[in-house]
Coordinates of C-alpha atoms and ligand atoms in Angstrom, one line a residue:
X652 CA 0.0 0.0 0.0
X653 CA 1.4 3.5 -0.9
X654 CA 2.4 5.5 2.2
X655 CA -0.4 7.8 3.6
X656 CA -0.1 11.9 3.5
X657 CA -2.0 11.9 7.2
X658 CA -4.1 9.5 9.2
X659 CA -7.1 12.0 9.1
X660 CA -7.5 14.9 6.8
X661 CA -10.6 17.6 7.6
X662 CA -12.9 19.5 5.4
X663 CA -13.9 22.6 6.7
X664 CA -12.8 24.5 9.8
X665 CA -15.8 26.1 11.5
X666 CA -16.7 24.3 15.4
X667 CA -16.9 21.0 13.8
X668 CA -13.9 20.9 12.1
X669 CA -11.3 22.6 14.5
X670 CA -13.0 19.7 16.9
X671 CA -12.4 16.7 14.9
X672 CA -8.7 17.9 14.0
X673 CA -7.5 19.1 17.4
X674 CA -9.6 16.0 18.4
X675 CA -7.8 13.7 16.0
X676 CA -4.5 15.0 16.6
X677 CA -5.3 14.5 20.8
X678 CA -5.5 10.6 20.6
X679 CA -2.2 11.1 18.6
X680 CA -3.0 10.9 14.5
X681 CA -1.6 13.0 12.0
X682 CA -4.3 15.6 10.9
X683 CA -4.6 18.5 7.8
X684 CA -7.3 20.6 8.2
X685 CA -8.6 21.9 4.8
X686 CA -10.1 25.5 5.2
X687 CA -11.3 27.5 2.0
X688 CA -11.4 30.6 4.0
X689 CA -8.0 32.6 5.3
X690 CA -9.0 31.9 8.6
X691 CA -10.9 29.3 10.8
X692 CA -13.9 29.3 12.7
X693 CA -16.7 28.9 10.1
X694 CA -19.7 30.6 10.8
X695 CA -18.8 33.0 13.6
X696 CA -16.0 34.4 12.0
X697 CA -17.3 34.2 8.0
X698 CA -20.7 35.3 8.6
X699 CA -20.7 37.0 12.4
X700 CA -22.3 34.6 14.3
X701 CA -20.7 36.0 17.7
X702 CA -22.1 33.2 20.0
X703 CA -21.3 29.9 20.7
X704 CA -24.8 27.5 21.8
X705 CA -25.0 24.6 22.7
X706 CA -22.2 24.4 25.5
X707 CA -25.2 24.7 28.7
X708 CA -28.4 23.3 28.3
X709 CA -31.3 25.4 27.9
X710 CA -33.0 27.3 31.4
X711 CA -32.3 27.1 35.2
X712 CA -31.0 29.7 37.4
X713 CA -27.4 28.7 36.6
X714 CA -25.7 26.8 33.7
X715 CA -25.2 23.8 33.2
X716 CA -22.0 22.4 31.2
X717 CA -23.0 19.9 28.6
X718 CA -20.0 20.3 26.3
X719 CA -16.1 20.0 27.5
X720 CA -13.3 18.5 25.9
X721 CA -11.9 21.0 22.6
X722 CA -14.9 22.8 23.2
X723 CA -13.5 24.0 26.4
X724 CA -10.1 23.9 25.4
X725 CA -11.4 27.1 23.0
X726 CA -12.9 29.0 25.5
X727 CA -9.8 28.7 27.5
X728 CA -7.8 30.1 24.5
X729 CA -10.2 32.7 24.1
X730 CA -9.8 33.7 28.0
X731 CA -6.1 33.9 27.3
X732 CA -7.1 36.1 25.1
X733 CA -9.2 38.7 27.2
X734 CA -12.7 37.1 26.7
X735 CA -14.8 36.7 29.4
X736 CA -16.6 33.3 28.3
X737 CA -18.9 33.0 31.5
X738 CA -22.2 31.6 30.4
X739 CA -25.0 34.7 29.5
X740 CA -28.5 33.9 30.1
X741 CA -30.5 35.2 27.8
X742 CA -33.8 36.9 28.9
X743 CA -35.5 36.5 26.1
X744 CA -35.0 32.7 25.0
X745 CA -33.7 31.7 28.8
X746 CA -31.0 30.2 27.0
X747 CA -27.2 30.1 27.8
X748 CA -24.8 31.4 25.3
X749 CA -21.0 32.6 25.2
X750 CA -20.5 35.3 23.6
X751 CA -17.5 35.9 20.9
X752 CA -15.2 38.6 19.4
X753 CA -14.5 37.2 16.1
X754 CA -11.1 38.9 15.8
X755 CA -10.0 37.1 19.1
X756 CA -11.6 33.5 17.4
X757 CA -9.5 33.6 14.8
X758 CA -6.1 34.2 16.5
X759 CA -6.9 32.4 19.6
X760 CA -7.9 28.9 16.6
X761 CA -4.9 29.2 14.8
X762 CA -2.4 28.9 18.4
X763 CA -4.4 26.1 19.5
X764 CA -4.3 24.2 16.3
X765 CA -0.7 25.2 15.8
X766 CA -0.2 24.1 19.8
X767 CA -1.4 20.6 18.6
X768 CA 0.4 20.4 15.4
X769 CA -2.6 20.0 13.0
X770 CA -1.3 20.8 9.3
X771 CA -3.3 23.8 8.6
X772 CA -4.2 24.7 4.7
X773 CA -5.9 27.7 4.4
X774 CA -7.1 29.4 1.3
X775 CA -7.4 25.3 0.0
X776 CA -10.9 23.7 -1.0
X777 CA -11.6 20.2 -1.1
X778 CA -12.9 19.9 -4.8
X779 CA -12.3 16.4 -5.4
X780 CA -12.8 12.6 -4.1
X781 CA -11.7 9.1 -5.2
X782 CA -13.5 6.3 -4.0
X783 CA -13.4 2.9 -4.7
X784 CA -17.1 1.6 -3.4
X785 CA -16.7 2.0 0.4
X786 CA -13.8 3.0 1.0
X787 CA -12.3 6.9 0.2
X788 CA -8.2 6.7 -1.0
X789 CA -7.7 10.5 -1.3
X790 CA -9.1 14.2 -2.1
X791 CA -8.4 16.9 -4.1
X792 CA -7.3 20.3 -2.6
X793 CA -7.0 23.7 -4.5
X794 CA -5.3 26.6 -3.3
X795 CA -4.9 29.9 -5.5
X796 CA -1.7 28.2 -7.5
X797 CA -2.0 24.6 -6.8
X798 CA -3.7 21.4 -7.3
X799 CA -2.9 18.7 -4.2
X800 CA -4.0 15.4 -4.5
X801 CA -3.6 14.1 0.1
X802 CA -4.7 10.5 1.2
X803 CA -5.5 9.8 4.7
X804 CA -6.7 7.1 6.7
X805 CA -9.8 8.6 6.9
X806 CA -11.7 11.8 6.5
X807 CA -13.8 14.3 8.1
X808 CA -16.7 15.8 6.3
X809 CA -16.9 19.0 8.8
X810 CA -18.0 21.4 5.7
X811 CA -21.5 22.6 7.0
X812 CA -22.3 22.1 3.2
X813 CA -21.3 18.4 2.7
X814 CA -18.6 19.3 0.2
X815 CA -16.5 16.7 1.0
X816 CA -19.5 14.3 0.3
X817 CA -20.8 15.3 -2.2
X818 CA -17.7 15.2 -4.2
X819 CA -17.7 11.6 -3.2
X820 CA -21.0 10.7 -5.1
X821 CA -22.9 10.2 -1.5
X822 CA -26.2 10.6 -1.3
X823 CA -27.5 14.3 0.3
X824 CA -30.6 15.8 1.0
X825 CA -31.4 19.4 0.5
X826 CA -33.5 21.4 3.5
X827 CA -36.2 19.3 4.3
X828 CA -36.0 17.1 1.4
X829 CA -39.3 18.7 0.7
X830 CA -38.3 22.1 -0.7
X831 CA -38.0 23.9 2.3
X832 CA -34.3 25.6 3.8
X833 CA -34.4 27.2 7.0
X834 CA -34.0 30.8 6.6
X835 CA -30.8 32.7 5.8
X836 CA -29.8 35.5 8.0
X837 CA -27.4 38.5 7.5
X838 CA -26.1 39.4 11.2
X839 CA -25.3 43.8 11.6
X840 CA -22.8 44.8 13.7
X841 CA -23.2 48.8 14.0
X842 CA -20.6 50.8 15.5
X843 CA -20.6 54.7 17.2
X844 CA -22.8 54.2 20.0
X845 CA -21.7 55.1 23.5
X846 CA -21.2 52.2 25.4
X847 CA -23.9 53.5 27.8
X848 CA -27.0 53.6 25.2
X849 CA -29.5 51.3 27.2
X850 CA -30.8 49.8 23.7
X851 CA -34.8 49.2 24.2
X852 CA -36.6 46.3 22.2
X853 CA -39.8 48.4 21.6
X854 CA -37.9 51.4 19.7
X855 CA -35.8 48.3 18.1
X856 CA -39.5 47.3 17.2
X857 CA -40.3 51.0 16.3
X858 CA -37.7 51.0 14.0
X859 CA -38.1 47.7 11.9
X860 CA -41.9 49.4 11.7
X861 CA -40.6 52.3 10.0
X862 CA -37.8 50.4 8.4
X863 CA -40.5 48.2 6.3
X864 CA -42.2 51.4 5.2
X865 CA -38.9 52.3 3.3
X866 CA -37.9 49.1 1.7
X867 CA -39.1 47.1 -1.0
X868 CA -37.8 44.3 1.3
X869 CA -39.9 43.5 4.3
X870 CA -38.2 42.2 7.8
X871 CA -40.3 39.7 9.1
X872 CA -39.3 39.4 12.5
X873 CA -41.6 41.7 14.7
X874 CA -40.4 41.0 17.9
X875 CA -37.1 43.1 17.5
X876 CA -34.9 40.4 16.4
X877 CA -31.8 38.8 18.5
X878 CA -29.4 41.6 19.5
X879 CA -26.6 42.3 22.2
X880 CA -23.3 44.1 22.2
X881 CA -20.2 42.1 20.6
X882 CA -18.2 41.4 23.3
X883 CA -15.4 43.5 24.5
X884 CA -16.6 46.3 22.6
X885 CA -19.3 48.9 22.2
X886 CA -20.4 47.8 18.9
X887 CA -24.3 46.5 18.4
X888 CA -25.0 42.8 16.9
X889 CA -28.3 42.2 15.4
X890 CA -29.9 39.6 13.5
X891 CA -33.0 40.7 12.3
X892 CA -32.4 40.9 8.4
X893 CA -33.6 36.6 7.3
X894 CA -34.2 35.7 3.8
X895 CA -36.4 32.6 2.8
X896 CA -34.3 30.9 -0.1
X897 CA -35.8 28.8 -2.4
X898 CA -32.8 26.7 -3.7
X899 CA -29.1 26.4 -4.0
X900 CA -28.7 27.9 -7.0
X901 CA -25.5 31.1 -7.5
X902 CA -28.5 32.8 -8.5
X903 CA -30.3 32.6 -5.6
X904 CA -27.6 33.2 -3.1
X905 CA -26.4 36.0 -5.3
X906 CA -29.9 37.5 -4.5
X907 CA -29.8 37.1 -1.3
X908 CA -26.2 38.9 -0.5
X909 CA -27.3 41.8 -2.7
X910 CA -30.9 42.2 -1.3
X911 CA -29.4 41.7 2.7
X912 CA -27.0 44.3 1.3
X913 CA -29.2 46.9 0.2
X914 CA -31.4 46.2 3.8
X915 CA -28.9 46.3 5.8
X916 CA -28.2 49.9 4.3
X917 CA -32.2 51.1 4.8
X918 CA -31.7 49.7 8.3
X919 CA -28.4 52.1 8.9
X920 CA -30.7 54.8 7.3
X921 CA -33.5 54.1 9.5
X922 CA -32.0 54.2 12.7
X923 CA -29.8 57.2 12.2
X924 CA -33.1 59.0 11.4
X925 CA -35.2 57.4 14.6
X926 CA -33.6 55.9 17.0
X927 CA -31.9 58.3 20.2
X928 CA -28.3 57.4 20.1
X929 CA -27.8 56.0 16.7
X930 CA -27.8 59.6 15.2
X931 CA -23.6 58.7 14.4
X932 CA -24.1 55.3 13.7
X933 CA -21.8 53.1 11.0
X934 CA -22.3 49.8 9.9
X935 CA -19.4 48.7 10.8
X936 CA -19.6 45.1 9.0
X937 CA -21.8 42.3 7.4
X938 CA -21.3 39.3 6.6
X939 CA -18.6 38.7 5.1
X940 CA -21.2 36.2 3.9
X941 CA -25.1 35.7 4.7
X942 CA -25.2 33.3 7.3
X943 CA -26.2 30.2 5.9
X944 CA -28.6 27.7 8.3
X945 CA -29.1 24.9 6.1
X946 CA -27.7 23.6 2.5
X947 CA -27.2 19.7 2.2
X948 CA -27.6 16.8 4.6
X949 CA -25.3 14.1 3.4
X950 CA -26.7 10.6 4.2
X951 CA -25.3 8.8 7.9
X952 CA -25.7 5.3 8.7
X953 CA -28.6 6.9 11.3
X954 CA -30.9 10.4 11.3
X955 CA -31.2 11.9 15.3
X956 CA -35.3 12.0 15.7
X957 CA -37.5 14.5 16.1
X958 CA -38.5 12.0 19.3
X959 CA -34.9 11.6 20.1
X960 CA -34.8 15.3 20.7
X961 CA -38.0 15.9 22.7
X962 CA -37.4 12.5 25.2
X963 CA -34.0 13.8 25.6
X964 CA -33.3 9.8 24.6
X965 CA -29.8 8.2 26.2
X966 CA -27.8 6.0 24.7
X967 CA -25.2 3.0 25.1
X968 CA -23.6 4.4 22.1
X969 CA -23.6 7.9 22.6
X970 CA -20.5 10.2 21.5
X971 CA -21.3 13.4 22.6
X972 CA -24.2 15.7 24.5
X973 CA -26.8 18.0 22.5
X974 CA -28.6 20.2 24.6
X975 CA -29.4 23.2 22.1
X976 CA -33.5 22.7 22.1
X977 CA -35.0 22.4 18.5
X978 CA -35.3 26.3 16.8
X979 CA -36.5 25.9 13.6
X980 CA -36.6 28.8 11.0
X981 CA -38.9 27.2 8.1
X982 CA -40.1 30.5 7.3
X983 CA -38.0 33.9 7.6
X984 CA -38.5 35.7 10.3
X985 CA -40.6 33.4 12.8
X986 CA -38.2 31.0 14.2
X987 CA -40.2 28.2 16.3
X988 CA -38.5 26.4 19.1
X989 CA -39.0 23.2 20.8
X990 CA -37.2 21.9 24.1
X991 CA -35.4 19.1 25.4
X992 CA -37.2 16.5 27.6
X993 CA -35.6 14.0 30.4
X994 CA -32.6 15.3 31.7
X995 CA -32.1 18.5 29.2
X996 CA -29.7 16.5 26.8
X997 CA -29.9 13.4 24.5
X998 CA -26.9 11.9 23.0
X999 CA -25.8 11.8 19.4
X1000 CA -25.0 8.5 18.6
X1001 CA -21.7 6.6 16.5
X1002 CA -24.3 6.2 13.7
X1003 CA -25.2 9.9 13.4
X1004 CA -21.6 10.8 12.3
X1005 CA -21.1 7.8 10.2
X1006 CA -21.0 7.8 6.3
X1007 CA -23.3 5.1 4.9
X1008 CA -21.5 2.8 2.7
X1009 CA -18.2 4.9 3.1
X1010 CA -16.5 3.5 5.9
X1011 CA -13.5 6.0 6.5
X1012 CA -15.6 8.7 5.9
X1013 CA -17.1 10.9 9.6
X1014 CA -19.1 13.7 9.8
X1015 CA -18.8 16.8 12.0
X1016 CA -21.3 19.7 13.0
X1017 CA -24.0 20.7 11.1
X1018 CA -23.5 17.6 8.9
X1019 CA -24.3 14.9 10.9
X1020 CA -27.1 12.5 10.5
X1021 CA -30.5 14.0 11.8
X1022 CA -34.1 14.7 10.6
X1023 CA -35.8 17.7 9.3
X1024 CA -36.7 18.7 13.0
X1025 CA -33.8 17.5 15.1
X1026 CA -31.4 19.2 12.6
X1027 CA -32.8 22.6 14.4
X1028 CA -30.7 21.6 17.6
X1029 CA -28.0 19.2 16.2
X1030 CA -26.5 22.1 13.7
X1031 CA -25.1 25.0 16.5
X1032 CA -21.0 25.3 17.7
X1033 CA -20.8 24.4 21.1
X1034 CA -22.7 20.7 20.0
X1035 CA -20.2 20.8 17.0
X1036 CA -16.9 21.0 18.8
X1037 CA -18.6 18.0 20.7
X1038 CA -19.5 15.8 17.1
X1039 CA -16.5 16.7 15.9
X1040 CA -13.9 15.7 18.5
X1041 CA -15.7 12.3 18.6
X1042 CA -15.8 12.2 14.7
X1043 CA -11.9 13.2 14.7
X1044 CA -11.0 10.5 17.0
X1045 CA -13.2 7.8 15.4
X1046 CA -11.4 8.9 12.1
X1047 CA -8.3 8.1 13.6
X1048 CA -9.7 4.9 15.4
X1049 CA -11.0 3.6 11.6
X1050 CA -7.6 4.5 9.9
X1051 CA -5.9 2.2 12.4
X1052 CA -8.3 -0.2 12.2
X1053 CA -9.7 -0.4 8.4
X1054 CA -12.6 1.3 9.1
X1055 CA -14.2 -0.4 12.3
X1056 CA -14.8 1.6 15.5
X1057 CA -16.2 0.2 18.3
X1058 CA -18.3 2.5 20.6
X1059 CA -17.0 1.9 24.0
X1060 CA -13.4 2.7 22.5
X1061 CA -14.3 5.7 21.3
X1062 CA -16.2 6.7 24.3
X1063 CA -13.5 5.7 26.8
X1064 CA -10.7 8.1 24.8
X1065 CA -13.4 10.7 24.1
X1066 CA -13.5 10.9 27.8
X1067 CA -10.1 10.4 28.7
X1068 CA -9.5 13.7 26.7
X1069 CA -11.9 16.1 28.9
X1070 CA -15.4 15.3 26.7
X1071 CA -18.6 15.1 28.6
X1072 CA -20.5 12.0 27.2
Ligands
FAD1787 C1 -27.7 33.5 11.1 C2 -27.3 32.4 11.9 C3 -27.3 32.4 13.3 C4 -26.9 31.4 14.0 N1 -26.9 31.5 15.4 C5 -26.1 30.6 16.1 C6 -25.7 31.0 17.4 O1 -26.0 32.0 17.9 N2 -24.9 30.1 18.0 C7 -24.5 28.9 17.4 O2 -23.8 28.1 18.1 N3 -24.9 28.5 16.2 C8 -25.7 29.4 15.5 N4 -26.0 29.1 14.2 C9 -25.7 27.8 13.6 C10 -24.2 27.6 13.4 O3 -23.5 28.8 13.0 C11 -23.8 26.6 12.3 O4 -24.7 25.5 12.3 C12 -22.4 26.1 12.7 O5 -21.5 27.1 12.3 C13 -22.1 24.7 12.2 O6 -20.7 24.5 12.4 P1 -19.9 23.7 11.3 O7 -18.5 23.6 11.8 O8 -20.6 22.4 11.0 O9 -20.1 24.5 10.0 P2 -19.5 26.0 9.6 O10 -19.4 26.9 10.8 O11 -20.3 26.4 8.4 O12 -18.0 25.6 9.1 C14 -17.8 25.0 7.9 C15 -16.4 25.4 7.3 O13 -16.1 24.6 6.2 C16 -15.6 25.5 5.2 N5 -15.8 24.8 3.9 C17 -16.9 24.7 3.2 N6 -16.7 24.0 2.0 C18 -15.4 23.8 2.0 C19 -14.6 23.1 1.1 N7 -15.1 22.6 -0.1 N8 -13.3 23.0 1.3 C20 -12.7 23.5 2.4 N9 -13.5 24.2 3.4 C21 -14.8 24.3 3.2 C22 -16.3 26.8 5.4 O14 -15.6 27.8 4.8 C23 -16.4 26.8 6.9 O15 -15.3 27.5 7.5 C24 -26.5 30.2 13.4 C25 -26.4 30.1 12.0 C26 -26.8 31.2 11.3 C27 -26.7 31.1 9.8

């Protein structure tokens, strides 16, 4: 057999991937991580999702922790680097998040990685695959001036979009597999406010009243949207702008940037003009991409249930804790949620970040196996650091052992590096 490039080589370095690398590289394989952006962190730092769910589970009068391992390991980075990372209760949802500074996420990713010595390729997209029936040999990467061709082990599919998958002829769902994607959102950050402005959800209501009698684009969310201050900084993070897409196509998404774009301009307008204390307002950034919810589901040996989420259901072959309660956004603007039953968690089981008929191939984060309605608490960070440091150490268990992975294995070393099963 020709030598290996790495024992595991990861798509895609949002929660899921950094997991399953740093993961991988924990119980001692060789990793790349394969990132088509300059930087990692997927979602919070290419589309300014500044909060990290899914580490507490949902209510209470204090947190509770349901994700550790190289989940925590990042939040201790990010408190080297200034952040406060304590658990905020939101009053609104009574959920607990952590908030983020995306300049911090990025740094505070690439020492950790580096501290673990995971081969980092940035500006490089998986565009290829070859696989011979169930087994995958190697993928295609493509930088800005070159064309690698790595073999692994095994792989990690941590993409979000199933890119690695799909290039691999596996079988994917799109949305619901009926037509239906949740919503897209473009998150605002506005700056030159005083730190002191005491922001007030019924002028925030006010405004996205006036707002819709200025744009030929309505905002549908009337309750003021999701909002707080980005961390460490004066600067005002809203997501209030969602857009209902009704495919994958370039032309759709194209659509959608330019028409978030031109909203997110009204919006500037329109709170300058009405709202006490934005009179000096910027916007100091979106995106730099919509923030995409939902693309492809690539198909795992097993889906997480709608009933799996509700009873909260335990399992003998768990791999990690989801505790993020089932929020939904089927239509744009009216996000429904759903919450956790039994002890506030249920597990994700081996299955759920298995391939089917591919058996070096592992999913991470918003890729793992799960149904239309579970998929609205499977897919947030702090649960994908968790499926992805299991799926980054069961890629390295399967490279060692052509393919097999036995549960209890896997759960023992998950443990024995910090995770909470
Ligand atoms: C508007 C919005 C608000 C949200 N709010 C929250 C929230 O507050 N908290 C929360 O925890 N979650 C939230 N979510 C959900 C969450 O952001 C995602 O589900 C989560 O980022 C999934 O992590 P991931 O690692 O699977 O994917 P991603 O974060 O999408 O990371 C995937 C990475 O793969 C890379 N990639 C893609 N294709 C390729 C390729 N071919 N080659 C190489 N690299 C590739 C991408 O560039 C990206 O960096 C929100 C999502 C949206 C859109």
């Amino acid at each position: 057999m020709p030598a290996r490039d790495y024992d595991v080589i990861v798509a895609g370095g949002g929660a899921g991937g950094v997991g399953a690398a740093i993961g991988a590289a924990k119980a001692g394989a060789k990793v790349a991580l394969v990132e088509k952006y300059g930087f990692p962190g997927g979602a919070a730092t290419n589309a300014q999702v500044l909060a990290y769910c899914g580490f507490f589970h949902h209510g209470g009068n204090a947190a509770t922790q349901s994700v550790k391992g190289v989940g925590q390991d990042v939040l201790d980075e990010m408190q080297r680097l200034g952040l406060s990372c304590q658990p905020y209760h939101s009053p609104t949802t009574g959920n607990w998040i952590v908030l983020l500074d995306p300049e911090r996420l990025k740094l505070g990713l690439d020492r950790l990685l580096r501290a673990h010595g995971v081969d980092v390729m940035l500006h490089a997209r998986v565009t290829g695959a070859d696989r011979r029936g169930a087994v995958l040999n190697g993928v295609t990467v493509e930088g800005h001036d070159d064309v690698l061709h790595l073999s692994a082990g095994a792989y990690v599919d941590a993409t979000g979009d199933a890119a690695l998958a799909l290039v691999a002829d596996q079988d994917c769902r799109v949305g619901n597999g009926e037509g239906r994607i949740n919503a897209y959102t473009m998150p605002l950050r506005f700056g030159g406010l005083s730190p002191d402005l005491r922001i007030d959800r019924t002028r925030m209501q006010a405004a996205v009243e006036e707002f819709n009698t200025r744009s030929p684009y309505p905002i549908h969310r009337t309750d003021g949207g999701i909002y707080t201050r980005v961390e460490g900084t004066p600067d005002f993070w809203w997501l209030i702008i969602d857009r209902d897409m009704p495919d994958l196509s370039i032309r759709s998404f194209t659509a959608a940037e330019q028409s978030a774009r031109e909203m997110a301009q009204v919006m500037l307008e329109t709170l300058r003009d009405t709202v006490e204390g934005f009179g000096n307002a910027w916007l100091v950034q979106t995106g730099p991409q919509i923030g995409i919810r939902e693309t492809r589901h690539p198909a795992a040996r097993y889906e997480i249930t709608h009933a799996d989420v509700l009873s909260g259901r335990q399992r003998d072959d768990g791999i990690a804790r989801a505790s993020w309660p089932i929020e939904l956004h089927s239509e744009a603007g009216k996000p429904v949620y759903e919450f956790i039953g039994g002890r506030g968690f249920y597990h994700v089981p081996l299955d759920a970040i298995r391939a089917e008929g591919i058996d070096n191939l592992f999913y991470a984060g918003r890729v793992i196996g799960a149904d239309a309605r579970a998929y609205g608490s499977t897919r947030v960070m702090g649960t994908a650091f968790a499926t992805g440091e299991a799926a980054g150490v069961a890629a390295h268990f399967a490279a060692q052992g052509q393919g097999t992975v036995i549960p209890a294995e896997l759960q023992n070393r998950l443990i024995a590096q910090g995770a909470f099963i």
